[in-house]
Amino acid sequence: AQTVTQSQPEMSVQEAETVTLSCTYDTSENNYYLFWYKQPPSRQMILVIRQEAYKQQNATENRFSVNFQKAAKSFSLKISDSQLGDTAMYFCAFMFRLYGGATNKLIFGTGTLLAVQP
Amino acid sequence: DAEITQSPRHKITETGRQVTLACHQTWNHNNMFWYRQDLGHGLRLIHYSYGVQDTNKGEVSDGYSVSRSNTEDLPLTLESAASSQTSVYFCASSATFSGELFFGEGSRLTVL
């Protein structure tokens, strides 16, 4: 069974600084996606970034980037130039792709609560 | 615009009562999912469906049921609500090959 581990329950960063959130996962599969979701106080689940396992290049979305280490089964999220609006719970998630690459269920980590301090 | 909506957004009920949480999506997505969110556990999968008449149990399915009679809806039923089912519930949907889930805004259920 696949598992996702986020070992940092809470983190804090100063505005404009850089912070890295850790995530490790365990799987024997080879065809999968990894995700970071953001959940602000509004409770809405917002997709931050997605990485396909077969791609060696790390995904980047503006100030958000990942460090994907497939052999180590590690998938960390780096937030550059942190902003007050980045304050949220961040969830790492894994998706094993079904036959033909079909979308499957997400398996979530327990989350990291990030506070950006002014 | 296409969307996914959950209702009710907040509900308080008593132990032993039957409760149904509604989930409706207008994207015509084949896949639909129900998760519950609890502090220290993240989001855990309750039930999911890959199409009409298809339902599958997730990791925390005891005490819950779903049915999929059309593409748009996947209602979640708690047959006899328990205090341990106090939680925030999220519905999500996805297209077959999109690799991305879209979430509703969540339903907060309190069982007294």
JSON list of C-alpha atoms in Angstrom, two decimals:
[
{"chain": "A", "resi": 1, "resn": "ALA", "atom": "CA", "xyz": [0.00, 0.00, 0.00]},
{"chain": "A", "resi": 2, "resn": "GLN", "atom": "CA", "xyz": [1.12, 3.51, -0.71]},
{"chain": "A", "resi": 3, "resn": "THR", "atom": "CA", "xyz": [1.80, 5.88, 2.18]},
{"chain": "A", "resi": 4, "resn": "VAL", "atom": "CA", "xyz": [2.70, 9.56, 2.36]},
{"chain": "A", "resi": 5, "resn": "THR", "atom": "CA", "xyz": [4.59, 11.06, 5.29]},
{"chain": "A", "resi": 6, "resn": "GLN", "atom": "CA", "xyz": [4.91, 14.72, 6.22]},
{"chain": "A", "resi": 7, "resn": "SER", "atom": "CA", "xyz": [7.17, 14.92, 9.25]},
{"chain": "A", "resi": 8, "resn": "GLN", "atom": "CA", "xyz": [6.76, 18.65, 9.95]},
{"chain": "A", "resi": 9, "resn": "PRO", "atom": "CA", "xyz": [3.37, 19.33, 11.60]},
{"chain": "A", "resi": 10, "resn": "GLU", "atom": "CA", "xyz": [4.02, 23.08, 11.78]},
{"chain": "A", "resi": 11, "resn": "MET", "atom": "CA", "xyz": [6.48, 25.53, 10.26]},
{"chain": "A", "resi": 12, "resn": "SER", "atom": "CA", "xyz": [7.00, 29.25, 10.38]},
{"chain": "A", "resi": 13, "resn": "VAL", "atom": "CA", "xyz": [8.75, 31.60, 7.96]},
{"chain": "A", "resi": 14, "resn": "GLN", "atom": "CA", "xyz": [9.30, 35.34, 7.71]},
{"chain": "A", "resi": 15, "resn": "GLU", "atom": "CA", "xyz": [7.70, 37.22, 4.88]},
{"chain": "A", "resi": 16, "resn": "ALA", "atom": "CA", "xyz": [9.94, 37.32, 1.74]},
{"chain": "A", "resi": 17, "resn": "GLU", "atom": "CA", "xyz": [12.03, 34.39, 2.99]},
{"chain": "A", "resi": 18, "resn": "THR", "atom": "CA", "xyz": [12.22, 30.89, 1.51]},
{"chain": "A", "resi": 19, "resn": "VAL", "atom": "CA", "xyz": [10.82, 27.78, 3.16]},
{"chain": "A", "resi": 20, "resn": "THR", "atom": "CA", "xyz": [10.93, 24.10, 2.28]},
{"chain": "A", "resi": 21, "resn": "LEU", "atom": "CA", "xyz": [8.25, 21.59, 3.25]},
{"chain": "A", "resi": 22, "resn": "SER", "atom": "CA", "xyz": [9.21, 17.93, 3.34]},
{"chain": "A", "resi": 23, "resn": "CYS", "atom": "CA", "xyz": [7.34, 14.90, 2.05]},
{"chain": "A", "resi": 24, "resn": "THR", "atom": "CA", "xyz": [8.32, 11.27, 1.64]},
{"chain": "A", "resi": 25, "resn": "TYR", "atom": "CA", "xyz": [6.27, 8.48, 0.18]},
{"chain": "A", "resi": 26, "resn": "ASP", "atom": "CA", "xyz": [6.40, 4.75, -0.10]},
{"chain": "A", "resi": 27, "resn": "THR", "atom": "CA", "xyz": [5.32, 2.82, -3.17]},
{"chain": "A", "resi": 28, "resn": "SER", "atom": "CA", "xyz": [6.36, -0.09, -5.33]},
{"chain": "A", "resi": 29, "resn": "GLU", "atom": "CA", "xyz": [4.63, 1.41, -8.35]},
{"chain": "A", "resi": 30, "resn": "ASN", "atom": "CA", "xyz": [6.41, 3.18, -11.18]},
{"chain": "A", "resi": 31, "resn": "ASN", "atom": "CA", "xyz": [3.63, 5.18, -12.81]},
{"chain": "A", "resi": 32, "resn": "TYR", "atom": "CA", "xyz": [2.32, 7.88, -10.50]},
{"chain": "A", "resi": 33, "resn": "TYR", "atom": "CA", "xyz": [1.73, 11.54, -9.82]},
{"chain": "A", "resi": 34, "resn": "LEU", "atom": "CA", "xyz": [2.74, 13.60, -6.80]},
{"chain": "A", "resi": 35, "resn": "PHE", "atom": "CA", "xyz": [0.93, 16.74, -5.70]},
{"chain": "A", "resi": 36, "resn": "TRP", "atom": "CA", "xyz": [1.06, 19.59, -3.26]},
{"chain": "A", "resi": 37, "resn": "TYR", "atom": "CA", "xyz": [-2.29, 21.04, -2.19]},
{"chain": "A", "resi": 38, "resn": "LYS", "atom": "CA", "xyz": [-2.82, 24.21, -0.21]},
{"chain": "A", "resi": 39, "resn": "GLN", "atom": "CA", "xyz": [-5.71, 24.63, 2.21]},
{"chain": "A", "resi": 40, "resn": "PRO", "atom": "CA", "xyz": [-6.13, 28.21, 3.49]},
{"chain": "A", "resi": 41, "resn": "PRO", "atom": "CA", "xyz": [-8.49, 29.09, 6.35]},
{"chain": "A", "resi": 42, "resn": "SER", "atom": "CA", "xyz": [-11.34, 29.16, 3.83]},
{"chain": "A", "resi": 43, "resn": "ARG", "atom": "CA", "xyz": [-11.01, 25.36, 3.77]},
{"chain": "A", "resi": 44, "resn": "GLN", "atom": "CA", "xyz": [-10.84, 25.22, -0.04]},
{"chain": "A", "resi": 45, "resn": "MET", "atom": "CA", "xyz": [-8.39, 22.66, -1.43]},
{"chain": "A", "resi": 46, "resn": "ILE", "atom": "CA", "xyz": [-6.16, 24.37, -4.00]},
{"chain": "A", "resi": 47, "resn": "LEU", "atom": "CA", "xyz": [-3.73, 22.53, -6.24]},
{"chain": "A", "resi": 48, "resn": "VAL", "atom": "CA", "xyz": [-0.30, 24.15, -5.96]},
{"chain": "A", "resi": 49, "resn": "ILE", "atom": "CA", "xyz": [1.88, 21.94, -8.10]},
{"chain": "A", "resi": 50, "resn": "ARG", "atom": "CA", "xyz": [1.96, 18.51, -9.75]},
{"chain": "A", "resi": 51, "resn": "GLN", "atom": "CA", "xyz": [4.84, 16.22, -10.70]},
{"chain": "A", "resi": 52, "resn": "GLU", "atom": "CA", "xyz": [4.66, 13.20, -12.99]},
{"chain": "A", "resi": 53, "resn": "ALA", "atom": "CA", "xyz": [6.98, 10.46, -11.83]},
{"chain": "A", "resi": 54, "resn": "TYR", "atom": "CA", "xyz": [8.41, 9.72, -15.27]},
{"chain": "A", "resi": 55, "resn": "LYS", "atom": "CA", "xyz": [9.58, 13.33, -15.67]},
{"chain": "A", "resi": 56, "resn": "GLN", "atom": "CA", "xyz": [13.05, 13.98, -14.27]},
{"chain": "A", "resi": 57, "resn": "GLN", "atom": "CA", "xyz": [12.67, 17.74, -14.42]},
{"chain": "A", "resi": 58, "resn": "ASN", "atom": "CA", "xyz": [11.32, 19.29, -11.26]},
{"chain": "A", "resi": 59, "resn": "ALA", "atom": "CA", "xyz": [7.98, 21.07, -11.63]},
{"chain": "A", "resi": 60, "resn": "THR", "atom": "CA", "xyz": [7.81, 24.83, -11.07]},
{"chain": "A", "resi": 61, "resn": "GLU", "atom": "CA", "xyz": [4.84, 27.19, -10.71]},
{"chain": "A", "resi": 62, "resn": "ASN", "atom": "CA", "xyz": [5.89, 30.79, -10.14]},
{"chain": "A", "resi": 63, "resn": "ARG", "atom": "CA", "xyz": [7.23, 30.98, -6.56]},
{"chain": "A", "resi": 64, "resn": "PHE", "atom": "CA", "xyz": [6.57, 27.28, -5.93]},
{"chain": "A", "resi": 65, "resn": "SER", "atom": "CA", "xyz": [8.98, 24.55, -6.97]},
{"chain": "A", "resi": 66, "resn": "VAL", "atom": "CA", "xyz": [9.60, 20.95, -6.00]},
{"chain": "A", "resi": 67, "resn": "ASN", "atom": "CA", "xyz": [12.64, 18.82, -5.42]},
{"chain": "A", "resi": 68, "resn": "PHE", "atom": "CA", "xyz": [11.64, 15.38, -6.68]},
{"chain": "A", "resi": 69, "resn": "GLN", "atom": "CA", "xyz": [14.06, 12.61, -5.75]},
{"chain": "A", "resi": 70, "resn": "LYS", "atom": "CA", "xyz": [12.52, 9.45, -7.16]},
{"chain": "A", "resi": 71, "resn": "ALA", "atom": "CA", "xyz": [15.08, 6.99, -5.85]},
{"chain": "A", "resi": 72, "resn": "ALA", "atom": "CA", "xyz": [14.83, 8.45, -2.36]},
{"chain": "A", "resi": 73, "resn": "LYS", "atom": "CA", "xyz": [11.02, 8.74, -2.67]},
{"chain": "A", "resi": 74, "resn": "SER", "atom": "CA", "xyz": [11.17, 12.34, -1.58]},
{"chain": "A", "resi": 75, "resn": "PHE", "atom": "CA", "xyz": [9.06, 15.24, -2.84]},
{"chain": "A", "resi": 76, "resn": "SER", "atom": "CA", "xyz": [9.71, 18.55, -1.08]},
{"chain": "A", "resi": 77, "resn": "LEU", "atom": "CA", "xyz": [8.03, 21.88, -1.80]},
{"chain": "A", "resi": 78, "resn": "LYS", "atom": "CA", "xyz": [10.01, 25.12, -1.84]},
{"chain": "A", "resi": 79, "resn": "ILE", "atom": "CA", "xyz": [8.19, 28.42, -1.49]},
{"chain": "A", "resi": 80, "resn": "SER", "atom": "CA", "xyz": [10.28, 31.42, -2.45]},
{"chain": "A", "resi": 81, "resn": "ASP", "atom": "CA", "xyz": [9.58, 35.02, -1.47]},
{"chain": "A", "resi": 82, "resn": "SER", "atom": "CA", "xyz": [6.95, 33.90, 1.04]},
{"chain": "A", "resi": 83, "resn": "GLN", "atom": "CA", "xyz": [3.83, 36.04, 1.24]},
{"chain": "A", "resi": 84, "resn": "LEU", "atom": "CA", "xyz": [1.23, 36.42, 3.99]},
{"chain": "A", "resi": 85, "resn": "GLY", "atom": "CA", "xyz": [-1.29, 34.75, 1.68]},
{"chain": "A", "resi": 86, "resn": "ASP", "atom": "CA", "xyz": [0.81, 31.59, 1.71]},
{"chain": "A", "resi": 87, "resn": "THR", "atom": "CA", "xyz": [-0.29, 30.94, 5.28]},
{"chain": "A", "resi": 88, "resn": "ALA", "atom": "CA", "xyz": [-2.17, 27.66, 5.03]},
{"chain": "A", "resi": 89, "resn": "MET", "atom": "CA", "xyz": [-2.12, 23.94, 5.61]},
{"chain": "A", "resi": 90, "resn": "TYR", "atom": "CA", "xyz": [-0.10, 22.18, 2.92]},
{"chain": "A", "resi": 91, "resn": "PHE", "atom": "CA", "xyz": [-0.80, 18.59, 1.96]},
{"chain": "A", "resi": 92, "resn": "CYS", "atom": "CA", "xyz": [1.44, 16.28, -0.03]},
{"chain": "A", "resi": 93, "resn": "ALA", "atom": "CA", "xyz": [-0.46, 13.66, -2.00]},
{"chain": "A", "resi": 94, "resn": "PHE", "atom": "CA", "xyz": [0.24, 10.60, -4.14]},
{"chain": "A", "resi": 95, "resn": "MET", "atom": "CA", "xyz": [-1.76, 9.15, -7.02]},
{"chain": "A", "resi": 96, "resn": "PHE", "atom": "CA", "xyz": [-1.03, 5.77, -8.56]},
{"chain": "A", "resi": 97, "resn": "ARG", "atom": "CA", "xyz": [-2.18, 5.92, -12.15]},
{"chain": "A", "resi": 98, "resn": "LEU", "atom": "CA", "xyz": [-4.46, 3.17, -13.35]},
{"chain": "A", "resi": 99, "resn": "TYR", "atom": "CA", "xyz": [-4.34, 1.30, -16.65]},
{"chain": "A", "resi": 100, "resn": "GLY", "atom": "CA", "xyz": [-3.70, 3.61, -19.60]},
{"chain": "A", "resi": 101, "resn": "GLY", "atom": "CA", "xyz": [-2.80, 6.45, -17.26]},
{"chain": "A", "resi": 102, "resn": "ALA", "atom": "CA", "xyz": [-6.32, 6.84, -15.88]},
{"chain": "A", "resi": 103, "resn": "THR", "atom": "CA", "xyz": [-6.90, 9.12, -12.91]},
{"chain": "A", "resi": 104, "resn": "ASN", "atom": "CA", "xyz": [-7.09, 7.38, -9.55]},
{"chain": "A", "resi": 105, "resn": "LYS", "atom": "CA", "xyz": [-7.71, 8.26, -5.93]},
{"chain": "A", "resi": 106, "resn": "LEU", "atom": "CA", "xyz": [-5.36, 10.55, -3.99]},
{"chain": "A", "resi": 107, "resn": "ILE", "atom": "CA", "xyz": [-3.52, 9.43, -0.87]},
{"chain": "A", "resi": 108, "resn": "PHE", "atom": "CA", "xyz": [-2.70, 12.33, 1.43]},
{"chain": "A", "resi": 109, "resn": "GLY", "atom": "CA", "xyz": [-0.10, 13.05, 4.05]},
{"chain": "A", "resi": 110, "resn": "THR", "atom": "CA", "xyz": [-1.14, 14.51, 7.40]},
{"chain": "A", "resi": 111, "resn": "GLY", "atom": "CA", "xyz": [-0.27, 18.05, 6.41]},
{"chain": "A", "resi": 112, "resn": "THR", "atom": "CA", "xyz": [2.10, 20.85, 7.42]},
{"chain": "A", "resi": 113, "resn": "LEU", "atom": "CA", "xyz": [0.66, 24.05, 8.85]},
{"chain": "A", "resi": 114, "resn": "LEU", "atom": "CA", "xyz": [2.71, 26.95, 7.50]},
{"chain": "A", "resi": 115, "resn": "ALA", "atom": "CA", "xyz": [2.56, 30.37, 9.11]},
{"chain": "A", "resi": 116, "resn": "VAL", "atom": "CA", "xyz": [4.10, 33.32, 7.28]},
{"chain": "A", "resi": 117, "resn": "GLN", "atom": "CA", "xyz": [5.08, 36.02, 9.75]},
{"chain": "A", "resi": 118, "resn": "PRO", "atom": "CA", "xyz": [5.12, 39.73, 8.79]},
{"chain": "B", "resi": 1, "resn": "ASP", "atom": "CA", "xyz": [-18.92, 27.62, -15.21]},
{"chain": "B", "resi": 2, "resn": "ALA", "atom": "CA", "xyz": [-18.69, 23.96, -14.30]},
{"chain": "B", "resi": 3, "resn": "GLU", "atom": "CA", "xyz": [-18.34, 23.30, -10.60]},
{"chain": "B", "resi": 4, "resn": "ILE", "atom": "CA", "xyz": [-18.68, 20.85, -7.75]},
{"chain": "B", "resi": 5, "resn": "THR", "atom": "CA", "xyz": [-21.03, 21.70, -4.90]},
{"chain": "B", "resi": 6, "resn": "GLN", "atom": "CA", "xyz": [-21.64, 20.13, -1.53]},
{"chain": "B", "resi": 7, "resn": "SER", "atom": "CA", "xyz": [-24.65, 20.50, 0.71]},
{"chain": "B", "resi": 8, "resn": "PRO", "atom": "CA", "xyz": [-25.24, 21.19, 3.47]},
{"chain": "B", "resi": 9, "resn": "ARG", "atom": "CA", "xyz": [-22.10, 23.15, 4.29]},
{"chain": "B", "resi": 10, "resn": "HIS", "atom": "CA", "xyz": [-22.75, 22.78, 8.01]},
{"chain": "B", "resi": 11, "resn": "LYS", "atom": "CA", "xyz": [-24.89, 20.26, 9.85]},
{"chain": "B", "resi": 12, "resn": "ILE", "atom": "CA", "xyz": [-25.43, 19.29, 13.45]},
{"chain": "B", "resi": 13, "resn": "THR", "atom": "CA", "xyz": [-27.14, 16.00, 14.17]},
{"chain": "B", "resi": 14, "resn": "GLU", "atom": "CA", "xyz": [-27.66, 13.54, 16.98]},
{"chain": "B", "resi": 15, "resn": "THR", "atom": "CA", "xyz": [-26.14, 10.14, 17.53]},
{"chain": "B", "resi": 16, "resn": "GLY", "atom": "CA", "xyz": [-28.06, 7.41, 15.76]},
{"chain": "B", "resi": 17, "resn": "ARG", "atom": "CA", "xyz": [-29.69, 9.57, 13.11]},
{"chain": "B", "resi": 18, "resn": "GLN", "atom": "CA", "xyz": [-29.27, 8.98, 9.41]},
{"chain": "B", "resi": 19, "resn": "VAL", "atom": "CA", "xyz": [-27.48, 11.77, 7.57]},
{"chain": "B", "resi": 20, "resn": "THR", "atom": "CA", "xyz": [-26.90, 12.31, 3.87]},
{"chain": "B", "resi": 21, "resn": "LEU", "atom": "CA", "xyz": [-24.35, 14.70, 2.45]},
{"chain": "B", "resi": 22, "resn": "ALA", "atom": "CA", "xyz": [-24.90, 15.69, -1.15]},
{"chain": "B", "resi": 23, "resn": "CYS", "atom": "CA", "xyz": [-22.26, 16.15, -3.83]},
{"chain": "B", "resi": 24, "resn": "HIS", "atom": "CA", "xyz": [-23.09, 17.43, -7.30]},
{"chain": "B", "resi": 25, "resn": "GLN", "atom": "CA", "xyz": [-20.67, 18.17, -10.14]},
{"chain": "B", "resi": 26, "resn": "THR", "atom": "CA", "xyz": [-21.38, 19.70, -13.52]},
{"chain": "B", "resi": 27, "resn": "TRP", "atom": "CA", "xyz": [-18.16, 18.72, -15.27]},
{"chain": "B", "resi": 28, "resn": "ASN", "atom": "CA", "xyz": [-19.50, 15.36, -16.43]},
{"chain": "B", "resi": 29, "resn": "HIS", "atom": "CA", "xyz": [-16.57, 13.70, -14.65]},
{"chain": "B", "resi": 30, "resn": "ASN", "atom": "CA", "xyz": [-16.60, 9.92, -14.41]},
{"chain": "B", "resi": 31, "resn": "ASN", "atom": "CA", "xyz": [-14.64, 9.76, -11.13]},
{"chain": "B", "resi": 32, "resn": "MET", "atom": "CA", "xyz": [-16.00, 10.96, -7.79]},
{"chain": "B", "resi": 33, "resn": "PHE", "atom": "CA", "xyz": [-14.53, 10.66, -4.30]},
{"chain": "B", "resi": 34, "resn": "TRP", "atom": "CA", "xyz": [-15.47, 11.28, -0.68]},
{"chain": "B", "resi": 35, "resn": "TYR", "atom": "CA", "xyz": [-12.83, 12.16, 1.91]},
{"chain": "B", "resi": 36, "resn": "ARG", "atom": "CA", "xyz": [-12.98, 13.10, 5.56]},
{"chain": "B", "resi": 37, "resn": "GLN", "atom": "CA", "xyz": [-10.51, 15.51, 7.14]},
{"chain": "B", "resi": 38, "resn": "ASP", "atom": "CA", "xyz": [-9.45, 15.22, 10.76]},
{"chain": "B", "resi": 39, "resn": "LEU", "atom": "CA", "xyz": [-6.61, 16.92, 12.59]},
{"chain": "B", "resi": 40, "resn": "GLY", "atom": "CA", "xyz": [-3.52, 14.75, 12.58]},
{"chain": "B", "resi": 41, "resn": "HIS", "atom": "CA", "xyz": [-4.88, 12.46, 9.85]},
{"chain": "B", "resi": 42, "resn": "GLY", "atom": "CA", "xyz": [-5.02, 14.64, 6.77]},
{"chain": "B", "resi": 43, "resn": "LEU", "atom": "CA", "xyz": [-7.66, 13.59, 4.28]},
{"chain": "B", "resi": 44, "resn": "ARG", "atom": "CA", "xyz": [-8.71, 9.96, 4.30]},
{"chain": "B", "resi": 45, "resn": "LEU", "atom": "CA", "xyz": [-10.69, 8.27, 1.56]},
{"chain": "B", "resi": 46, "resn": "ILE", "atom": "CA", "xyz": [-14.16, 7.01, 2.47]},
{"chain": "B", "resi": 47, "resn": "HIS", "atom": "CA", "xyz": [-15.70, 5.83, -0.81]},
{"chain": "B", "resi": 48, "resn": "TYR", "atom": "CA", "xyz": [-15.14, 6.44, -4.49]},
{"chain": "B", "resi": 49, "resn": "SER", "atom": "CA", "xyz": [-16.74, 5.76, -7.86]},
{"chain": "B", "resi": 50, "resn": "TYR", "atom": "CA", "xyz": [-15.33, 5.46, -11.36]},
{"chain": "B", "resi": 51, "resn": "GLY", "atom": "CA", "xyz": [-18.72, 5.69, -13.07]},
{"chain": "B", "resi": 52, "resn": "VAL", "atom": "CA", "xyz": [-22.45, 5.12, -12.84]},
{"chain": "B", "resi": 53, "resn": "GLN", "atom": "CA", "xyz": [-23.34, 2.07, -10.75]},
{"chain": "B", "resi": 54, "resn": "ASP", "atom": "CA", "xyz": [-19.69, 1.70, -9.66]},
{"chain": "B", "resi": 55, "resn": "THR", "atom": "CA", "xyz": [-18.76, 2.22, -6.00]},
{"chain": "B", "resi": 56, "resn": "ASN", "atom": "CA", "xyz": [-15.67, 1.21, -4.04]},
{"chain": "B", "resi": 57, "resn": "LYS", "atom": "CA", "xyz": [-14.66, 1.31, -0.39]},
{"chain": "B", "resi": 58, "resn": "GLY", "atom": "CA", "xyz": [-11.81, 3.48, 0.77]},
{"chain": "B", "resi": 59, "resn": "GLU", "atom": "CA", "xyz": [-9.69, 3.16, 3.89]},
{"chain": "B", "resi": 60, "resn": "VAL", "atom": "CA", "xyz": [-12.33, 4.45, 6.34]},
{"chain": "B", "resi": 61, "resn": "SER", "atom": "CA", "xyz": [-15.62, 3.20, 4.86]},
{"chain": "B", "resi": 62, "resn": "ASP", "atom": "CA", "xyz": [-17.20, 1.64, 7.98]},
{"chain": "B", "resi": 63, "resn": "GLY", "atom": "CA", "xyz": [-20.47, 3.38, 8.82]},
{"chain": "B", "resi": 64, "resn": "TYR", "atom": "CA", "xyz": [-20.75, 5.09, 5.43]},
{"chain": "B", "resi": 65, "resn": "SER", "atom": "CA", "xyz": [-22.40, 4.22, 2.13]},
{"chain": "B", "resi": 66, "resn": "VAL", "atom": "CA", "xyz": [-22.66, 5.78, -1.33]},
{"chain": "B", "resi": 67, "resn": "SER", "atom": "CA", "xyz": [-24.62, 5.15, -4.49]},
{"chain": "B", "resi": 68, "resn": "ARG", "atom": "CA", "xyz": [-24.01, 6.40, -8.02]},
{"chain": "B", "resi": 69, "resn": "SER", "atom": "CA", "xyz": [-27.19, 6.49, -10.07]},
{"chain": "B", "resi": 70, "resn": "ASN", "atom": "CA", "xyz": [-26.04, 9.22, -12.46]},
{"chain": "B", "resi": 71, "resn": "THR", "atom": "CA", "xyz": [-22.82, 10.93, -13.50]},
{"chain": "B", "resi": 72, "resn": "GLU", "atom": "CA", "xyz": [-23.41, 14.17, -11.60]},
{"chain": "B", "resi": 73, "resn": "ASP", "atom": "CA", "xyz": [-24.13, 12.99, -8.05]},
{"chain": "B", "resi": 74, "resn": "LEU", "atom": "CA", "xyz": [-22.49, 10.90, -5.34]},
{"chain": "B", "resi": 75, "resn": "PRO", "atom": "CA", "xyz": [-24.40, 11.26, -2.05]},
{"chain": "B", "resi": 76, "resn": "LEU", "atom": "CA", "xyz": [-22.69, 10.05, 1.12]},
{"chain": "B", "resi": 77, "resn": "THR", "atom": "CA", "xyz": [-24.94, 8.46, 3.74]},
{"chain": "B", "resi": 78, "resn": "LEU", "atom": "CA", "xyz": [-24.20, 7.87, 7.40]},
{"chain": "B", "resi": 79, "resn": "GLU", "atom": "CA", "xyz": [-26.70, 5.18, 8.34]},
{"chain": "B", "resi": 80, "resn": "SER", "atom": "CA", "xyz": [-26.47, 5.75, 12.09]},
{"chain": "B", "resi": 81, "resn": "ALA", "atom": "CA", "xyz": [-24.33, 8.75, 12.94]},
{"chain": "B", "resi": 82, "resn": "ALA", "atom": "CA", "xyz": [-21.70, 8.36, 15.65]},
{"chain": "B", "resi": 83, "resn": "SER", "atom": "CA", "xyz": [-19.66, 11.00, 17.48]},
{"chain": "B", "resi": 84, "resn": "SER", "atom": "CA", "xyz": [-16.54, 9.59, 15.81]},
{"chain": "B", "resi": 85, "resn": "GLN", "atom": "CA", "xyz": [-17.98, 10.75, 12.50]},
{"chain": "B", "resi": 86, "resn": "THR", "atom": "CA", "xyz": [-17.77, 14.39, 13.51]},
{"chain": "B", "resi": 87, "resn": "SER", "atom": "CA", "xyz": [-15.49, 15.73, 10.79]},
{"chain": "B", "resi": 88, "resn": "VAL", "atom": "CA", "xyz": [-15.16, 17.87, 7.69]},
{"chain": "B", "resi": 89, "resn": "TYR", "atom": "CA", "xyz": [-16.17, 15.99, 4.56]},
{"chain": "B", "resi": 90, "resn": "PHE", "atom": "CA", "xyz": [-14.86, 16.74, 1.09]},
{"chain": "B", "resi": 91, "resn": "CYS", "atom": "CA", "xyz": [-16.21, 15.58, -2.22]},
{"chain": "B", "resi": 92, "resn": "ALA", "atom": "CA", "xyz": [-13.97, 15.59, -5.29]},
{"chain": "B", "resi": 93, "resn": "SER", "atom": "CA", "xyz": [-14.28, 14.68, -8.94]},
{"chain": "B", "resi": 94, "resn": "SER", "atom": "CA", "xyz": [-11.95, 14.07, -11.86]},
{"chain": "B", "resi": 95, "resn": "ALA", "atom": "CA", "xyz": [-12.02, 13.25, -15.54]},
{"chain": "B", "resi": 96, "resn": "THR", "atom": "CA", "xyz": [-10.78, 9.80, -16.50]},
{"chain": "B", "resi": 97, "resn": "PHE", "atom": "CA", "xyz": [-7.34, 10.80, -17.72]},
{"chain": "B", "resi": 98, "resn": "SER", "atom": "CA", "xyz": [-6.82, 14.28, -16.32]},
{"chain": "B", "resi": 99, "resn": "GLY", "atom": "CA", "xyz": [-4.64, 13.29, -13.37]},
{"chain": "B", "resi": 100, "resn": "GLU", "atom": "CA", "xyz": [-6.22, 16.04, -11.29]},
{"chain": "B", "resi": 101, "resn": "LEU", "atom": "CA", "xyz": [-8.98, 16.10, -8.68]},
{"chain": "B", "resi": 102, "resn": "PHE", "atom": "CA", "xyz": [-11.31, 19.07, -8.16]},
{"chain": "B", "resi": 103, "resn": "PHE", "atom": "CA", "xyz": [-12.65, 19.54, -4.65]},
{"chain": "B", "resi": 104, "resn": "GLY", "atom": "CA", "xyz": [-15.87, 20.89, -3.25]},
{"chain": "B", "resi": 105, "resn": "GLU", "atom": "CA", "xyz": [-15.82, 23.40, -0.41]},
{"chain": "B", "resi": 106, "resn": "GLY", "atom": "CA", "xyz": [-16.39, 20.83, 2.29]},
{"chain": "B", "resi": 107, "resn": "SER", "atom": "CA", "xyz": [-19.23, 20.00, 4.68]},
{"chain": "B", "resi": 108, "resn": "ARG", "atom": "CA", "xyz": [-18.71, 20.27, 8.42]},
{"chain": "B", "resi": 109, "resn": "LEU", "atom": "CA", "xyz": [-20.69, 17.62, 10.29]},
{"chain": "B", "resi": 110, "resn": "THR", "atom": "CA", "xyz": [-21.08, 17.60, 14.05]},
{"chain": "B", "resi": 111, "resn": "VAL", "atom": "CA", "xyz": [-22.61, 14.56, 15.74]},
{"chain": "B", "resi": 112, "resn": "LEU", "atom": "CA", "xyz": [-23.75, 15.20, 19.31]}
]
